[in-house]
């Protein structure tokens, strides 16, 4: 007997719902998508996401009504393999990569994806953050050998022109994880990039960021990546991503990109200071994963073996809170959430406590098995 179709309304968390539907094998119907707006229905970047999901699955059925305000998605089996995809420039490649990162380990074949579009923008995680923060998190769950990403070309909005190669191995099962001690910050690494702008712009951002961060930590290295010619995409732009690493292997990140051409010009020094401040704020929030990686960590814990997984996080983002509700809908699994008492001890000094109260999230994995992976 087929499982009943899950029904939702509105455009919020559209990608989240399609990803969980694909992994759980449950059909999902999303209606009233921007139905009250002058331009109703799904946007071009959401249609591009649907096409991408169709490429990485085998046998999916997708029905979109004439106005685009209703989408029925009946997922097929994850196939993986080699794909190429033109990402819509309304969202960066990171928007689509986040979806592939969730799905690729459970395909029939290891994934090799070439994505083209915008590599760095102000909305989605850049390819740098996914490589330097998301990948270490995947390795904690046993997704390691064969995991690779290469930036062939960078592309800034609005025209993009970037290209990224993403490779991911397949796994039959994920190992459970106990990660409750984030450790102390030991070093900061980063990249300042520029496309079709003066080579001095990345250096100016680095100097400004170091002016803030050197008061906090001496071990800082930010390298510059100034793309030229065909590798610099079709639009000018610059930006910076920073990653703080702890003694226990926690990675906390922050990033910013310049405004699009035609908008108010961005000053490199101001952007460098802002990114440094955002990183310090992320460090203050604390936890074993940064706020952008919370939902991925919870998903991998959910799909792990039927054993206890536990993780400490800083304050949960609204996106993560909704993600927990969706995990309950698609996998009938609920997390135990409690305030981590060890971080609210009055006897600890401020440096040890680092930020406000943290939360501990505990679950027993559903024992998800990749039935597509051939048993050798």
PDB file of N, CA, C and O in Angstrom, residues 261-291:
ATOM      1  N   UNK A 261      26.392  44.676  -9.897  1.00  0.00           N
ATOM      2  CA  UNK A 261      26.548  45.905 -10.680  1.00  0.00           C
ATOM      3  C   UNK A 261      25.214  46.638 -10.802  1.00  0.00           C
ATOM      4  O   UNK A 261      24.170  46.014 -11.009  1.00  0.00           O
ATOM      5  N   UNK A 262      25.248  47.952 -10.621  1.00  0.00           N
ATOM      6  CA  UNK A 262      24.021  48.741 -10.662  1.00  0.00           C
ATOM      7  C   UNK A 262      23.492  49.074  -9.287  1.00  0.00           C
ATOM      8  O   UNK A 262      22.712  50.011  -9.115  1.00  0.00           O
ATOM      9  N   UNK A 263      23.886  48.291  -8.278  1.00  0.00           N
ATOM     10  CA  UNK A 263      23.514  48.596  -6.896  1.00  0.00           C
ATOM     11  C   UNK A 263      24.583  49.468  -6.267  1.00  0.00           C
ATOM     12  O   UNK A 263      25.597  49.790  -6.884  1.00  0.00           O
ATOM     13  N   UNK A 264      24.369  49.875  -5.017  1.00  0.00           N
ATOM     14  CA  UNK A 264      25.349  50.712  -4.324  1.00  0.00           C
ATOM     15  C   UNK A 264      26.689  49.982  -4.241  1.00  0.00           C
ATOM     16  O   UNK A 264      26.754  48.833  -3.809  1.00  0.00           O
ATOM     17  N   UNK A 265      27.784  50.634  -4.687  1.00  0.00           N
ATOM     18  CA  UNK A 265      29.086  49.959  -4.703  1.00  0.00           C
ATOM     19  C   UNK A 265      29.517  49.505  -3.308  1.00  0.00           C
ATOM     20  O   UNK A 265      29.252  50.179  -2.312  1.00  0.00           O
ATOM     21  N   UNK A 266      30.172  48.355  -3.246  1.00  0.00           N
ATOM     22  CA  UNK A 266      30.689  47.812  -1.996  1.00  0.00           C
ATOM     23  C   UNK A 266      32.155  48.191  -1.844  1.00  0.00           C
ATOM     24  O   UNK A 266      32.933  48.047  -2.784  1.00  0.00           O
ATOM     25  N   UNK A 267      32.517  48.672  -0.658  1.00  0.00           N
ATOM     26  CA  UNK A 267      33.907  49.014  -0.366  1.00  0.00           C
ATOM     27  C   UNK A 267      34.599  47.769   0.198  1.00  0.00           C
ATOM     28  O   UNK A 267      34.126  47.182   1.176  1.00  0.00           O
ATOM     29  N   UNK A 268      35.725  47.330  -0.399  1.00  0.00           N
ATOM     30  CA  UNK A 268      36.390  46.097   0.064  1.00  0.00           C
ATOM     31  C   UNK A 268      36.722  46.112   1.555  1.00  0.00           C
ATOM     32  O   UNK A 268      36.557  45.101   2.244  1.00  0.00           O
ATOM     33  N   UNK A 269      37.199  47.259   2.075  1.00  0.00           N
ATOM     34  CA  UNK A 269      37.548  47.323   3.504  1.00  0.00           C
ATOM     35  C   UNK A 269      36.328  47.087   4.391  1.00  0.00           C
ATOM     36  O   UNK A 269      36.404  46.374   5.401  1.00  0.00           O
ATOM     37  N   UNK A 270      35.183  47.668   4.006  1.00  0.00           N
ATOM     38  CA  UNK A 270      33.960  47.474   4.797  1.00  0.00           C
ATOM     39  C   UNK A 270      33.525  46.017   4.770  1.00  0.00           C
ATOM     40  O   UNK A 270      33.099  45.464   5.794  1.00  0.00           O
ATOM     41  N   UNK A 271      33.637  45.385   3.599  1.00  0.00           N
ATOM     42  CA  UNK A 271      33.230  43.989   3.496  1.00  0.00           C
ATOM     43  C   UNK A 271      34.124  43.100   4.351  1.00  0.00           C
ATOM     44  O   UNK A 271      33.645  42.197   5.040  1.00  0.00           O
ATOM     45  N   UNK A 272      35.448  43.367   4.342  1.00  0.00           N
ATOM     46  CA  UNK A 272      36.368  42.579   5.153  1.00  0.00           C
ATOM     47  C   UNK A 272      36.042  42.661   6.636  1.00  0.00           C
ATOM     48  O   UNK A 272      36.039  41.644   7.345  1.00  0.00           O
ATOM     49  N   UNK A 273      35.744  43.888   7.112  1.00  0.00           N
ATOM     50  CA  UNK A 273      35.404  44.060   8.535  1.00  0.00           C
ATOM     51  C   UNK A 273      34.093  43.358   8.869  1.00  0.00           C
ATOM     52  O   UNK A 273      33.953  42.753   9.938  1.00  0.00           O
ATOM     53  N   UNK A 274      33.119  43.440   7.962  1.00  0.00           N
ATOM     54  CA  UNK A 274      31.824  42.808   8.208  1.00  0.00           C
ATOM     55  C   UNK A 274      31.955  41.292   8.316  1.00  0.00           C
ATOM     56  O   UNK A 274      31.356  40.671   9.200  1.00  0.00           O
ATOM     57  N   UNK A 275      32.719  40.689   7.416  1.00  0.00           N
ATOM     58  CA  UNK A 275      32.887  39.231   7.456  1.00  0.00           C
ATOM     59  C   UNK A 275      33.570  38.810   8.750  1.00  0.00           C
ATOM     60  O   UNK A 275      33.174  37.826   9.385  1.00  0.00           O
ATOM     61  N   UNK A 276      34.580  39.562   9.166  1.00  0.00           N
ATOM     62  CA  UNK A 276      35.271  39.250  10.421  1.00  0.00           C
ATOM     63  C   UNK A 276      34.303  39.325  11.599  1.00  0.00           C
ATOM     64  O   UNK A 276      34.311  38.457  12.491  1.00  0.00           O
ATOM     65  N   UNK A 277      33.449  40.353  11.608  1.00  0.00           N
ATOM     66  CA  UNK A 277      32.465  40.506  12.692  1.00  0.00           C
ATOM     67  C   UNK A 277      31.450  39.368  12.667  1.00  0.00           C
ATOM     68  O   UNK A 277      31.052  38.855  13.725  1.00  0.00           O
ATOM     69  N   UNK A 278      31.021  38.969  11.470  1.00  0.00           N
ATOM     70  CA  UNK A 278      30.070  37.856  11.361  1.00  0.00           C
ATOM     71  C   UNK A 278      30.681  36.552  11.863  1.00  0.00           C
ATOM     72  O   UNK A 278      30.001  35.739  12.490  1.00  0.00           O
ATOM     73  N   UNK A 279      31.972  36.359  11.599  1.00  0.00           N
ATOM     74  CA  UNK A 279      32.638  35.150  12.092  1.00  0.00           C
ATOM     75  C   UNK A 279      32.702  35.147  13.614  1.00  0.00           C
ATOM     76  O   UNK A 279      32.448  34.122  14.257  1.00  0.00           O
ATOM     77  N   UNK A 280      33.028  36.291  14.196  1.00  0.00           N
ATOM     78  CA  UNK A 280      33.074  36.373  15.657  1.00  0.00           C
ATOM     79  C   UNK A 280      31.692  36.122  16.269  1.00  0.00           C
ATOM     80  O   UNK A 280      31.574  35.512  17.329  1.00  0.00           O
ATOM     81  N   UNK A 281      30.662  36.584  15.572  1.00  0.00           N
ATOM     82  CA  UNK A 281      29.296  36.326  16.054  1.00  0.00           C
ATOM     83  C   UNK A 281      28.972  34.839  15.992  1.00  0.00           C
ATOM     84  O   UNK A 281      28.356  34.283  16.899  1.00  0.00           O
ATOM     85  N   UNK A 282      29.414  34.182  14.919  1.00  0.00           N
ATOM     86  CA  UNK A 282      29.181  32.744  14.778  1.00  0.00           C
ATOM     87  C   UNK A 282      29.942  31.977  15.861  1.00  0.00           C
ATOM     88  O   UNK A 282      29.436  30.999  16.431  1.00  0.00           O
ATOM     89  N   UNK A 283      31.160  32.426  16.166  1.00  0.00           N
ATOM     90  CA  UNK A 283      31.940  31.802  17.239  1.00  0.00           C
ATOM     91  C   UNK A 283      31.235  31.989  18.579  1.00  0.00           C
ATOM     92  O   UNK A 283      31.191  31.077  19.415  1.00  0.00           O
ATOM     93  N   UNK A 284      30.654  33.169  18.779  1.00  0.00           N
ATOM     94  CA  UNK A 284      29.935  33.442  20.027  1.00  0.00           C
ATOM     95  C   UNK A 284      28.713  32.526  20.167  1.00  0.00           C
ATOM     96  O   UNK A 284      28.408  32.028  21.250  1.00  0.00           O
ATOM     97  N   UNK A 285      28.014  32.287  19.060  1.00  0.00           N
ATOM     98  CA  UNK A 285      26.865  31.375  19.084  1.00  0.00           C
ATOM     99  C   UNK A 285      27.309  29.965  19.453  1.00  0.00           C
ATOM    100  O   UNK A 285      26.624  29.251  20.183  1.00  0.00           O
ATOM    101  N   UNK A 286      28.482  29.572  18.930  1.00  0.00           N
ATOM    102  CA  UNK A 286      29.095  28.302  19.329  1.00  0.00           C
ATOM    103  C   UNK A 286      28.378  27.082  18.778  1.00  0.00           C
ATOM    104  O   UNK A 286      27.628  27.142  17.807  1.00  0.00           O
ATOM    105  N   UNK A 287      28.636  25.959  19.412  1.00  0.00           N
ATOM    106  CA  UNK A 287      28.098  24.689  18.956  1.00  0.00           C
ATOM    107  C   UNK A 287      29.123  23.911  18.151  1.00  0.00           C
ATOM    108  O   UNK A 287      30.193  24.416  17.804  1.00  0.00           O
ATOM    109  N   UNK A 288      28.809  22.653  17.859  1.00  0.00           N
ATOM    110  CA  UNK A 288      29.728  21.784  17.119  1.00  0.00           C
ATOM    111  C   UNK A 288      29.574  21.915  15.611  1.00  0.00           C
ATOM    112  O   UNK A 288      30.360  21.356  14.855  1.00  0.00           O
ATOM    113  N   UNK A 289      28.541  22.597  15.163  1.00  0.00           N
ATOM    114  CA  UNK A 289      28.395  22.951  13.747  1.00  0.00           C
ATOM    115  C   UNK A 289      27.911  24.395  13.698  1.00  0.00           C
ATOM    116  O   UNK A 289      27.287  24.880  14.641  1.00  0.00           O
ATOM    117  N   UNK A 290      28.186  25.091  12.599  1.00  0.00           N
ATOM    118  CA  UNK A 290      27.706  26.467  12.525  1.00  0.00           C
ATOM    119  C   UNK A 290      26.228  26.471  12.121  1.00  0.00           C
ATOM    120  O   UNK A 290      25.637  25.446  11.782  1.00  0.00           O
ATOM    121  N   UNK A 291      25.621  27.644  12.181  1.00  0.00           N
ATOM    122  CA  UNK A 291      24.164  27.728  12.021  1.00  0.00           C
ATOM    123  C   UNK A 291      23.708  27.265  10.643  1.00  0.00           C
ATOM    124  O   UNK A 291      22.602  26.756  10.489  1.00  0.00           O
TER     125      UNK A 291
END
